[in-house]
């Protein structure tokens, strides 16, 4: 944490943005819809105020976001560095060291924010960072046009599972309503973001589900994504996202486990739980962490060992939960 | 069409609802979240005005909707019959003949409504019938409580694929925002409606996807749900919903075909298309019909014959589309 991180109000932030120019906007590594939507909406909005802005991400931007990626005028020397939707400077990826102590402004919605920037605008109630950017552009008096709306909607929609998750609030829907009023291409965006998968992804899902295991009276589903499956289908990187959600999608399942092989003897475990189970506590016992409903850890060993480790921890948690409900009922 | 169907304004409708009492509210057969959410929200709302109301559906109501199904006081003789989300009286199912010419009021959002009732309140711009019911309760001055909100949200959310489809408007999101303000259990509802499938459904999906066929340079995906698959997995009835959507979920696919075996030699075909293809025109050529992006037909014959029939029609449409784009480019 920087000693000198100044927390900004919305008004402070807007007066800062008006004063400065020549912006470099940074997104987090492995960019998702929210970091990109927030960065490009901010860029398009600041450009309407006559500012120069470029966006940088250390990783390649997936083509599915092309509809709001406008990369014009990068011919200027940036002097104000802004990180959006980046809770920790290390999430900038391999470019992070060159920006250490050099982030002028951080706009974020993660309450876990490490306050690494000189100034921070944080709205922990926002479901998406794009909600914050909407408020900022609104406060700046920028007219939200369709391009900006598409970028903002992408952020809001992807970070909420299309308004499905518990982070959604009345404000989230109110912002969506405003974006519809300026002609956001929501149905097209949602189709790209949620309803289109590659053929290789479909093949991978079939392999993964074909090898699904059910444990502890079907209260636990375990999915493995082995290196072999990734090689056979050619499905890698961001295409592997969402397997963790699949592990909790079957009726009666309280704990979804997914194991993703990331090295010969390395498995990244994602855990998804429903009440009363605490994914974070289970993963902590294996050196990981996270939130109550979603957490993760890494296990070194072969697949059988990784499964045994996580299943033992889950079994213990289920037994404790059973014992707890016995005494209260 | 009834000769004497009177189109009501919102104000007319509300004064009618205030005057009458002892309501029987009818939903359509194979009830979905919108017809049930609309019916029960109306019931709960009218009860707040001191009215007696019962809801009837010819089919069993799936248990997943239990959270807003409150069936108290059915001990009265109904004298005002209201159909909600029922575009055609035949959609009432096997009870329809006993209500012919006896529907006092129809509340609906389908522009294809056949005007079979004595009075019709139709809002063709509403994404869900539950949007209409929200407007009605609001106009009646009924305070929307959490139970009513849960019923209304279920209607709106299920009829829009959780705000994903092209039928969503700014108004849809505005209504959702109001429902959040009174504490709607949206995340739980969405989990039940969208993210939970039975084990048998998962097994069926694997079988269906395992037998997926790709045609015409992967621009067409064909999925078959045979009687054997239904028997093997025990997955039937409403559990088979959504296979049509799966058929269009792979990148590059312009036409998704799903064939569901409903008898020894009977196949119900669902077609899902993207521009420039017209599902309705393709299905019409086989005696069916529907909308531009989603249509259906029935083919009598064995599986091979049914596939050949629909694939021939799709091939023709793809060739016409290709020829069209050749001349305009």
XYZ file of C-alpha atoms in Angstrom:
658
model
C 0.000 0.000 0.000
C 1.294 3.452 -0.866
C 1.487 5.754 2.152
C 0.204 8.615 0.131
C -2.868 7.192 -1.616
C -5.488 9.934 -1.606
C -9.093 8.767 -1.670
C -11.100 10.864 -4.129
C -14.764 11.771 -4.128
C -16.567 11.764 -7.462
C -16.291 15.578 -7.583
C -12.528 15.506 -6.788
C -11.999 12.900 -9.452
C -13.836 14.867 -12.105
C -11.945 18.056 -11.405
C -8.680 16.071 -11.633
C -9.721 14.573 -14.970
C -10.675 17.988 -16.339
C -7.320 19.522 -15.352
C -5.053 16.812 -16.744
C -4.460 15.606 -20.296
C -2.506 13.036 -22.350
C -3.887 9.991 -20.611
C -2.484 6.493 -20.577
C -5.211 4.129 -19.400
C -4.099 0.719 -18.125
C -6.247 -2.403 -17.902
C -5.472 -5.558 -15.977
C -3.763 -8.575 -17.556
C -5.957 -11.344 -19.056
C -8.371 -8.519 -19.896
C -12.090 -9.089 -19.404
C -15.147 -7.157 -20.507
C -15.154 -4.894 -17.473
C -11.545 -3.693 -17.518
C -11.717 -3.167 -21.298
C -15.214 -1.669 -21.348
C -14.262 0.703 -18.526
C -10.976 1.734 -20.166
C -12.447 2.370 -23.608
C -15.557 4.126 -22.287
C -13.271 6.415 -20.286
C -11.095 6.978 -23.353
C -14.058 7.798 -25.601
C -15.537 10.057 -22.933
C -12.317 11.976 -22.252
C -11.792 12.418 -25.986
C -15.160 14.198 -26.094
C -13.641 16.684 -23.643
C -10.755 17.244 -26.088
C -8.254 15.075 -24.208
C -5.721 12.698 -25.740
C -6.023 9.147 -24.493
C -4.529 5.766 -25.247
C -5.281 2.417 -23.665
C -2.658 -0.234 -22.937
C -3.002 -3.847 -21.897
C -0.052 -6.213 -21.463
C -1.986 -9.036 -23.112
C -3.599 -9.238 -26.506
C -7.201 -8.056 -26.524
C -9.547 -10.871 -27.620
C -11.239 -10.091 -30.942
C -14.712 -10.504 -29.525
C -14.367 -6.989 -28.027
C -13.530 -5.365 -31.380
C -16.828 -3.468 -31.497
C -15.702 -0.929 -28.898
C -11.925 -0.946 -29.435
C -11.050 2.283 -31.208
C -7.297 2.792 -31.312
C -6.710 6.131 -32.937
C -4.184 8.844 -32.065
C -1.503 7.141 -30.045
C 0.979 9.807 -31.275
C 1.473 11.688 -28.048
C 3.592 11.394 -24.921
C 1.291 10.325 -22.082
C 1.690 12.142 -18.794
C -1.264 10.982 -16.694
C -1.470 7.271 -15.948
C -4.849 5.806 -14.961
C -5.494 2.181 -13.998
C -9.100 0.939 -14.274
C -10.543 -2.175 -12.639
C -7.050 -3.036 -11.352
C -7.234 -3.925 -7.627
C -3.509 -4.599 -7.225
C -0.629 -3.227 -9.317
C 0.616 -6.763 -9.970
C -2.595 -7.427 -11.911
C -1.177 -5.149 -14.628
C 0.825 -8.232 -15.635
C 4.361 -8.152 -16.930
C 4.332 -4.352 -17.343
C 3.616 -3.688 -13.684
C 7.180 -2.918 -12.541
C 7.521 -0.074 -15.022
C 4.460 1.592 -13.459
C 5.336 1.103 -9.804
C 4.664 4.401 -7.955
C 3.715 5.921 -11.299
C -0.058 5.415 -11.326
C -1.626 8.853 -10.966
C -5.185 7.591 -10.628
C -6.912 4.293 -9.950
C -10.624 3.820 -10.649
C -11.927 0.603 -9.140
C -14.785 -1.282 -7.500
C -12.877 -4.018 -5.618
C -13.008 -3.559 -1.860
C -9.746 -5.554 -1.748
C -7.979 -2.673 -3.586
C -4.388 -2.360 -2.319
C -4.219 1.449 -2.719
C -1.086 1.379 -4.839
C -1.914 4.547 -6.788
C -1.409 8.203 -5.921
C -5.177 8.754 -6.077
C -8.014 6.251 -5.786
C -11.673 6.504 -6.678
C -13.248 3.371 -5.222
C -16.915 2.402 -5.261
C -17.172 -0.959 -3.565
C -20.933 -1.079 -4.154
C -20.582 -0.947 -7.925
C -21.201 -4.338 -9.557
C -18.723 -3.432 -12.294
C -16.005 -0.829 -12.711
C -18.019 0.282 -15.738
C -20.711 1.467 -13.297
C -18.108 3.810 -11.787
C -17.092 5.036 -15.243
C -20.743 5.688 -16.089
C -21.073 7.851 -12.971
C -17.850 9.688 -13.826
C -18.847 10.467 -17.411
C -22.294 11.513 -16.218
C -20.760 13.840 -13.619
C -18.346 15.220 -16.256
C -21.343 16.054 -18.437
C -20.126 13.841 -21.272
C -22.924 12.781 -23.602
C -23.033 8.990 -23.614
C -23.184 7.933 -27.278
C -23.743 4.458 -28.648
C -20.027 3.530 -28.737
C -19.553 4.548 -25.122
C -22.779 2.752 -24.207
C -21.552 -0.441 -25.878
C -18.293 -0.317 -23.917
C -20.046 0.424 -20.605
C -22.741 -2.191 -21.180
C -20.077 -4.809 -21.907
C -18.432 -4.067 -18.583
C -21.663 -4.167 -16.611
C -23.046 -7.190 -18.388
C -19.906 -9.349 -18.212
C -19.150 -8.577 -14.560
C -22.707 -9.492 -13.524
C -23.206 -12.596 -15.679
C -25.784 -10.528 -17.583
C -27.493 -9.202 -14.434
C -27.595 -12.666 -12.890
C -25.247 -12.401 -9.917
C -25.656 -11.141 -6.366
C -23.551 -8.019 -7.070
C -26.364 -6.426 -9.114
C -28.232 -3.518 -7.523
C -31.073 -1.233 -8.534
C -28.411 1.197 -9.758
C -26.986 -1.445 -12.119
C -30.370 -1.781 -13.805
C -30.884 1.987 -13.838
C -27.597 2.444 -15.696
C -28.550 -0.304 -18.140
C -31.832 1.522 -18.785
C -29.912 4.732 -19.625
C -27.658 2.804 -22.030
C -30.707 1.362 -23.809
C -32.010 4.903 -24.256
C -28.969 5.768 -26.375
C -29.256 2.639 -28.491
C -26.807 0.180 -26.934
C -26.462 -2.979 -29.062
C -27.204 -5.106 -26.021
C -28.651 -8.214 -27.671
C -25.681 -8.498 -30.059
C -23.219 -7.906 -27.233
C -24.859 -10.512 -25.017
C -24.854 -13.030 -27.827
C -21.103 -12.510 -28.332
C -20.337 -12.553 -24.614
C -22.628 -15.322 -23.392
C -24.148 -17.421 -26.148
C -21.287 -18.135 -28.516
C -18.629 -20.712 -27.900
C -15.959 -22.091 -30.199
C -16.267 -25.614 -31.538
C -13.123 -26.508 -29.584
C -14.711 -25.192 -26.401
C -17.772 -27.329 -27.047
C -15.539 -30.360 -27.518
C -13.662 -29.569 -24.334
C -16.906 -29.238 -22.353
C -18.003 -32.649 -23.567
C -14.716 -34.217 -22.487
C -14.818 -32.482 -19.127
C -18.448 -33.419 -18.443
C -17.838 -36.940 -19.727
C -15.238 -37.369 -16.982
C -17.322 -35.607 -14.293
C -17.248 -37.221 -10.853
C -19.917 -36.980 -8.196
C -18.979 -37.436 -4.551
C -20.546 -37.347 -1.076
C -24.130 -38.234 -2.045
C -23.935 -36.103 -5.196
C -23.393 -32.987 -3.085
C -20.012 -32.454 -4.736
C -19.216 -32.412 -8.438
C -15.614 -32.578 -9.588
C -14.481 -31.565 -13.067
C -10.931 -31.981 -14.369
C -9.405 -30.117 -17.301
C -6.224 -32.053 -18.019
C -3.365 -30.949 -20.269
C -4.342 -33.788 -22.581
C -7.868 -32.370 -22.977
C -6.450 -28.912 -23.661
C -4.066 -30.311 -26.283
C -6.647 -32.553 -27.958
C -9.192 -29.751 -28.344
C -6.800 -26.824 -28.793
C -8.831 -25.053 -26.124
C -6.522 -22.952 -23.927
C -6.155 -19.654 -22.075
C -9.284 -17.540 -21.813
C -11.234 -20.259 -23.610
C -11.006 -22.317 -20.430
C -12.945 -19.743 -18.387
C -16.290 -20.767 -16.967
C -15.506 -24.409 -16.190
C -15.656 -23.519 -12.489
C -19.231 -22.275 -12.930
C -20.137 -25.540 -14.689
C -18.992 -27.469 -11.623
C -21.792 -26.000 -9.526
C -24.558 -26.108 -12.116
C -26.113 -29.437 -11.236
C -29.112 -29.678 -8.918
C -28.229 -30.650 -5.369
C -24.526 -29.882 -5.742
C -23.272 -27.791 -2.811
C -19.593 -27.798 -3.786
C -18.264 -27.586 -7.320
C -14.596 -28.414 -7.755
C -12.688 -27.828 -10.961
C -9.053 -28.824 -11.430
C -7.168 -27.232 -14.292
C -3.784 -28.707 -15.130
C -1.331 -25.850 -15.693
C 1.925 -27.846 -15.614
C 3.084 -31.444 -15.517
C 2.356 -31.704 -11.808
C 0.534 -28.456 -11.131
C -3.224 -28.126 -10.757
C -5.138 -24.896 -10.220
C -8.228 -25.657 -8.176
C -11.351 -23.526 -8.310
C -14.014 -24.096 -5.715
C -17.610 -22.874 -5.919
C -19.858 -23.390 -2.930
C -23.356 -22.681 -1.701
C -24.342 -21.942 1.892
C -23.411 -23.135 4.479
C -20.080 -24.096 2.929
C -17.220 -21.608 2.824
C -15.018 -22.012 -0.263
C -12.505 -19.552 1.117
C -11.956 -21.554 4.338
C -11.585 -24.825 2.417
C -9.022 -23.327 0.018
C -7.181 -21.612 2.857
C -6.507 -25.035 4.397
C -4.634 -25.829 1.166
C -2.716 -22.561 0.993
C -5.159 -20.638 -1.193
C -7.982 -18.175 -0.563
C -10.807 -16.145 -2.033
C -14.424 -15.396 -1.260
C -17.067 -17.390 0.596
C -18.749 -18.668 -2.563
C -15.726 -18.774 -4.866
C -12.121 -19.486 -3.981
C -9.038 -21.215 -5.308
C -5.721 -22.862 -4.516
C -2.861 -24.586 -6.302
C -1.836 -28.183 -5.653
C 1.471 -29.698 -6.744
C 1.323 -33.402 -7.549
C -0.349 -35.708 -10.039
C -4.080 -35.620 -10.808
C -4.922 -38.390 -8.335
C -3.052 -36.601 -5.552
C -4.669 -33.240 -6.345
C -8.132 -34.822 -6.320
C -7.478 -36.574 -3.037
C -6.220 -33.387 -1.369
C -9.184 -31.252 -2.345
C -11.764 -34.005 -1.791
C -10.429 -34.627 1.721
C -10.764 -30.925 2.545
C -14.270 -30.772 1.056
C -15.345 -33.924 2.920
C -14.243 -32.387 6.197
C -16.186 -29.193 5.475
C -19.315 -31.161 4.538
C -19.071 -33.208 7.739
C -18.680 -30.052 9.812
C -21.681 -28.513 8.062
C -23.736 -31.677 8.727
C -22.726 -31.643 12.377
C -23.620 -27.941 12.592
C -27.088 -28.495 11.141
C -27.659 -31.477 13.462
C -27.219 -29.344 16.539
C -29.332 -26.454 15.355
C -32.258 -28.446 14.023
C -61.269 -13.852 -33.095
C -64.221 -12.748 -31.018
C -66.289 -10.025 -32.685
C -66.683 -8.222 -29.445
C -63.181 -8.036 -28.033
C -62.816 -4.620 -26.446
C -59.268 -3.215 -26.323
C -58.623 -1.657 -22.922
C -56.322 1.161 -21.934
C -54.394 0.815 -18.692
C -56.903 3.129 -16.990
C -59.906 1.139 -18.313
C -58.308 -2.081 -17.159
C -57.657 -0.784 -13.675
C -61.183 0.481 -13.207
C -62.471 -2.927 -14.391
C -60.208 -4.734 -11.900
C -61.346 -2.460 -9.072
C -65.036 -3.063 -9.829
C -64.916 -6.841 -10.129
C -64.085 -9.539 -7.586
C -63.734 -13.332 -7.168
C -61.085 -13.771 -9.815
C -60.055 -16.936 -11.577
C -56.677 -16.332 -13.226
C -55.667 -18.734 -15.997
C -52.127 -19.406 -17.198
C -51.109 -21.126 -20.396
C -50.337 -24.862 -20.574
C -46.713 -26.003 -20.100
C -46.415 -23.029 -17.758
C -43.254 -20.938 -17.850
C -41.886 -18.261 -15.546
C -43.749 -15.444 -17.266
C -47.280 -16.862 -17.275
C -46.865 -18.043 -13.650
C -45.053 -14.943 -12.423
C -47.705 -12.724 -14.038
C -50.608 -14.753 -12.662
C -49.315 -14.922 -9.091
C -48.169 -11.293 -9.011
C -51.661 -10.297 -10.156
C -53.189 -12.577 -7.537
C -51.048 -11.192 -4.719
C -51.686 -7.635 -5.895
C -55.467 -8.023 -6.158
C -55.556 -9.665 -2.735
C -54.007 -6.479 -1.342
C -57.097 -4.700 -2.679
C -59.270 -7.134 -0.730
C -60.215 -9.283 -3.730
C -60.482 -13.059 -3.805
C -58.282 -14.710 -6.389
C -57.271 -18.189 -7.431
C -54.897 -19.277 -10.166
C -55.428 -22.319 -12.367
C -53.126 -24.067 -14.801
C -54.054 -27.249 -16.677
C -50.558 -28.670 -16.138
C -48.646 -29.292 -12.962
C -46.545 -26.308 -11.853
C -42.839 -27.219 -11.717
C -41.473 -27.100 -8.161
C -38.759 -24.634 -9.051
C -41.393 -21.879 -8.921
C -42.498 -22.753 -5.368
C -41.082 -19.518 -3.933
C -43.927 -17.404 -5.314
C -46.742 -19.953 -5.425
C -49.116 -19.113 -2.601
C -52.338 -21.084 -2.882
C -54.552 -19.935 -0.072
C -58.300 -19.303 -0.096
C -59.649 -21.202 -3.043
C -63.011 -21.463 -1.216
C -65.080 -19.116 -3.342
C -67.039 -19.254 -6.570
C -65.055 -17.342 -9.189
C -66.998 -14.968 -11.393
C -64.341 -13.012 -13.286
C -62.041 -15.044 -15.521
C -58.684 -13.525 -16.492
C -56.110 -15.130 -18.810
C -52.513 -13.866 -18.532
C -49.755 -14.361 -21.097
C -52.149 -16.495 -23.162
C -52.042 -15.359 -26.809
C -54.593 -17.899 -28.062
C -57.335 -19.635 -26.068
C -56.043 -23.031 -27.222
C -52.838 -22.362 -25.280
C -54.884 -22.892 -22.111
C -54.413 -26.582 -22.879
C -57.013 -29.253 -22.248
C -59.231 -26.887 -20.223
C -59.656 -24.435 -23.082
C -63.061 -25.597 -24.335
C -64.685 -24.982 -20.939
C -63.575 -21.346 -21.116
C -64.514 -20.624 -24.713
C -66.307 -17.226 -24.807
C -65.971 -17.090 -21.034
C -62.734 -15.138 -20.639
C -63.670 -11.742 -19.228
C -60.193 -10.264 -19.503
C -56.944 -11.100 -21.253
C -53.663 -9.457 -20.252
C -50.932 -10.147 -22.773
C -47.819 -8.941 -24.597
C -47.927 -11.104 -27.755
C -48.715 -9.098 -30.873
C -50.040 -12.362 -32.347
C -52.872 -12.316 -29.747
C -56.059 -13.745 -31.307
C -58.441 -11.495 -29.335
C -60.497 -14.378 -27.985
C -61.468 -12.615 -24.745
C -64.236 -10.107 -24.030
C -61.627 -7.505 -23.049
C -57.943 -7.325 -23.947
C -55.115 -5.313 -22.456
C -52.209 -5.802 -24.858
C -48.763 -4.230 -24.643
C -46.782 -5.572 -27.568
C -43.693 -3.617 -26.497
C -43.448 -5.383 -23.158
C -40.657 -7.959 -23.077
C -42.696 -10.056 -20.658
C -46.327 -10.166 -19.588
C -44.955 -9.509 -16.095
C -43.978 -6.026 -17.336
C -47.666 -5.387 -18.057
C -48.658 -6.700 -14.624
C -46.080 -4.413 -13.013
C -47.638 -1.424 -14.792
C -51.117 -2.533 -13.756
C -50.251 -2.957 -10.069
C -48.410 0.351 -10.137
C -51.427 2.083 -11.667
C -53.727 0.398 -9.131
C -51.556 1.836 -6.367
C -50.703 -1.601 -4.998
C -47.516 -1.610 -2.942
C -45.119 -4.073 -4.550
C -43.777 -6.254 -1.728
C -41.002 -8.823 -1.936
C -43.312 -11.733 -2.833
C -44.881 -9.787 -5.674
C -41.419 -8.616 -6.759
C -40.157 -12.208 -6.848
C -43.073 -13.268 -9.057
C -42.695 -10.272 -11.398
C -38.917 -10.613 -11.596
C -39.270 -14.289 -12.492
C -41.537 -13.367 -15.404
C -39.278 -10.609 -16.678
C -36.070 -12.546 -16.191
C -37.223 -15.812 -17.774
C -38.862 -14.186 -20.802
C -35.710 -12.177 -21.552
C -33.078 -14.858 -20.898
C -32.050 -12.743 -17.905
C -32.023 -9.458 -19.855
C -30.076 -11.021 -22.711
C -32.530 -10.994 -25.603
C -33.552 -8.383 -28.149
C -36.968 -7.886 -26.522
C -35.428 -6.006 -23.561
C -36.017 -2.246 -23.418
C -35.037 0.568 -21.085
C -38.399 0.014 -19.384
C -37.512 -3.622 -18.636
C -34.417 -2.516 -16.742
C -36.319 0.289 -15.012
C -38.850 -2.203 -13.694
C -36.033 -4.510 -12.551
C -34.498 -1.566 -10.675
C -37.811 -0.976 -8.848
C -38.005 -4.673 -7.907
C -34.477 -4.533 -6.463
C -35.560 -1.577 -4.337
C -38.110 -3.773 -2.554
C -35.658 -6.586 -1.982
C -36.299 -9.038 -4.809
C -34.298 -12.274 -4.354
C -32.898 -11.911 -7.856
C -29.626 -13.807 -7.502
C -31.371 -16.845 -5.974
C -34.093 -16.724 -8.620
C -31.582 -16.489 -11.444
C -29.601 -19.383 -10.049
C -32.749 -21.542 -9.976
C -33.917 -20.440 -13.405
C -30.643 -20.360 -15.320
C -27.757 -22.035 -13.544
C -29.179 -25.241 -12.177
C -29.787 -28.340 -14.217
C -30.666 -31.874 -13.179
C -28.085 -34.621 -13.474
C -30.291 -36.282 -16.076
C -30.368 -33.060 -18.079
C -26.580 -32.898 -17.965
C -26.401 -36.484 -19.208
C -28.850 -35.712 -21.986
C -26.846 -32.669 -23.088
C -23.726 -34.791 -23.318
C -25.501 -37.366 -25.476
C -27.026 -34.683 -27.684
C -23.738 -32.808 -28.122
C -21.866 -36.082 -28.625
C -24.079 -36.745 -31.633
C -23.957 -33.149 -32.934
C -23.592 -32.772 -36.683
C -22.079 -29.832 -38.518
C -23.114 -29.116 -42.090
C -22.498 -26.598 -44.876
C -19.003 -25.441 -43.866
C -19.956 -25.507 -40.168
C -22.588 -22.852 -40.761
C -25.293 -25.267 -39.606
C -25.350 -27.339 -36.417
C -27.873 -30.123 -36.035
C -28.814 -31.658 -32.691
C -31.116 -34.647 -32.275
C -32.973 -35.609 -29.117
C -34.161 -39.141 -29.828
C -36.694 -41.123 -27.789
C -33.839 -43.419 -26.816
C -31.889 -40.496 -25.311
C -34.982 -39.360 -23.415
C -35.567 -42.880 -22.063
C -31.925 -43.514 -21.162
C -31.585 -40.274 -19.204
C -35.144 -39.978 -17.919
C -35.067 -36.415 -19.186
C -38.495 -35.452 -20.567
C -41.064 -32.678 -20.832
C -39.958 -29.254 -19.673
C -36.487 -30.661 -18.950
C -35.941 -30.790 -22.711
C -36.313 -27.003 -23.086
C -33.309 -25.065 -24.270
C -31.863 -27.617 -26.663
C -32.878 -25.324 -29.523
C -30.763 -22.520 -28.038
C -27.804 -24.898 -27.754
C -28.014 -25.562 -31.489
C -27.064 -21.968 -32.286
C -24.417 -21.479 -29.600
C -21.318 -22.384 -31.589
C -19.191 -19.702 -33.272
C -19.868 -19.350 -36.978
C -23.164 -21.237 -36.892
C -25.882 -19.355 -38.764
C -28.593 -22.014 -38.482
C -29.194 -24.207 -35.477
C -31.477 -27.178 -36.011
C -32.813 -29.349 -33.220
C -34.967 -32.412 -33.801
C -36.949 -33.738 -30.862
C -38.547 -37.131 -31.292
C -42.103 -36.974 -29.945
C -43.415 -40.245 -31.383
C -42.160 -43.312 -33.248
C -42.031 -41.434 -36.531
C -42.679 -37.855 -35.417
C -40.026 -35.188 -35.010
C -40.578 -31.658 -33.778
C -38.041 -29.394 -35.442
C -36.886 -26.129 -33.902
C -34.886 -23.762 -36.029
C -32.789 -20.856 -34.750
C -31.202 -18.541 -37.287
C -29.101 -15.419 -37.532
C -29.333 -12.765 -40.243
C -29.772 -12.990 -43.172
C -31.541 -16.335 -42.739
C -35.256 -16.469 -42.022
C -36.226 -19.402 -39.796
C -39.899 -18.690 -40.332
C -39.628 -18.961 -44.139
C -37.637 -22.190 -43.931
C -40.156 -23.792 -41.557
C -43.080 -22.528 -43.616
C -41.776 -24.549 -46.570
C -42.236 -27.620 -44.358
C -45.681 -26.688 -43.077
C -44.576 -24.859 -39.910
C -43.986 -21.244 -38.968
C -42.772 -18.817 -36.339
C -40.535 -15.790 -36.126
C -37.556 -14.709 -38.233
C -34.969 -15.918 -35.712
C -36.901 -18.819 -34.185
C -39.423 -21.094 -35.863
C -40.559 -24.693 -35.903
C -42.276 -27.453 -37.828
C -43.172 -31.123 -37.477
C -41.891 -33.866 -39.786
C -43.362 -37.357 -39.997
C -40.867 -40.089 -40.875
C -37.770 -41.674 -39.401
C -34.805 -39.671 -38.100
C -32.861 -39.935 -41.366
C -35.858 -38.674 -43.347
C -36.515 -35.814 -40.921
C -32.867 -34.728 -41.089
C -32.841 -34.877 -44.864
C -36.014 -32.792 -45.153
C -34.846 -29.996 -42.882
C -31.256 -30.014 -44.167
C -32.476 -29.714 -47.753
C -34.595 -26.696 -46.828
C -31.719 -25.108 -44.897
C -29.266 -25.740 -47.740
C -31.594 -23.963 -50.159
C -31.885 -20.979 -47.833
C -28.112 -20.787 -47.357
C -27.577 -20.925 -51.136
C -30.117 -18.157 -51.656
C -28.422 -16.071 -48.974
C -25.016 -16.654 -50.610
C -26.416 -15.667 -54.021
C -27.963 -12.559 -52.466
C -24.691 -11.453 -50.885
C -22.815 -12.123 -54.171
C -24.950 -9.654 -56.081
C -24.925 -6.936 -53.469
C -21.214 -6.979 -52.697
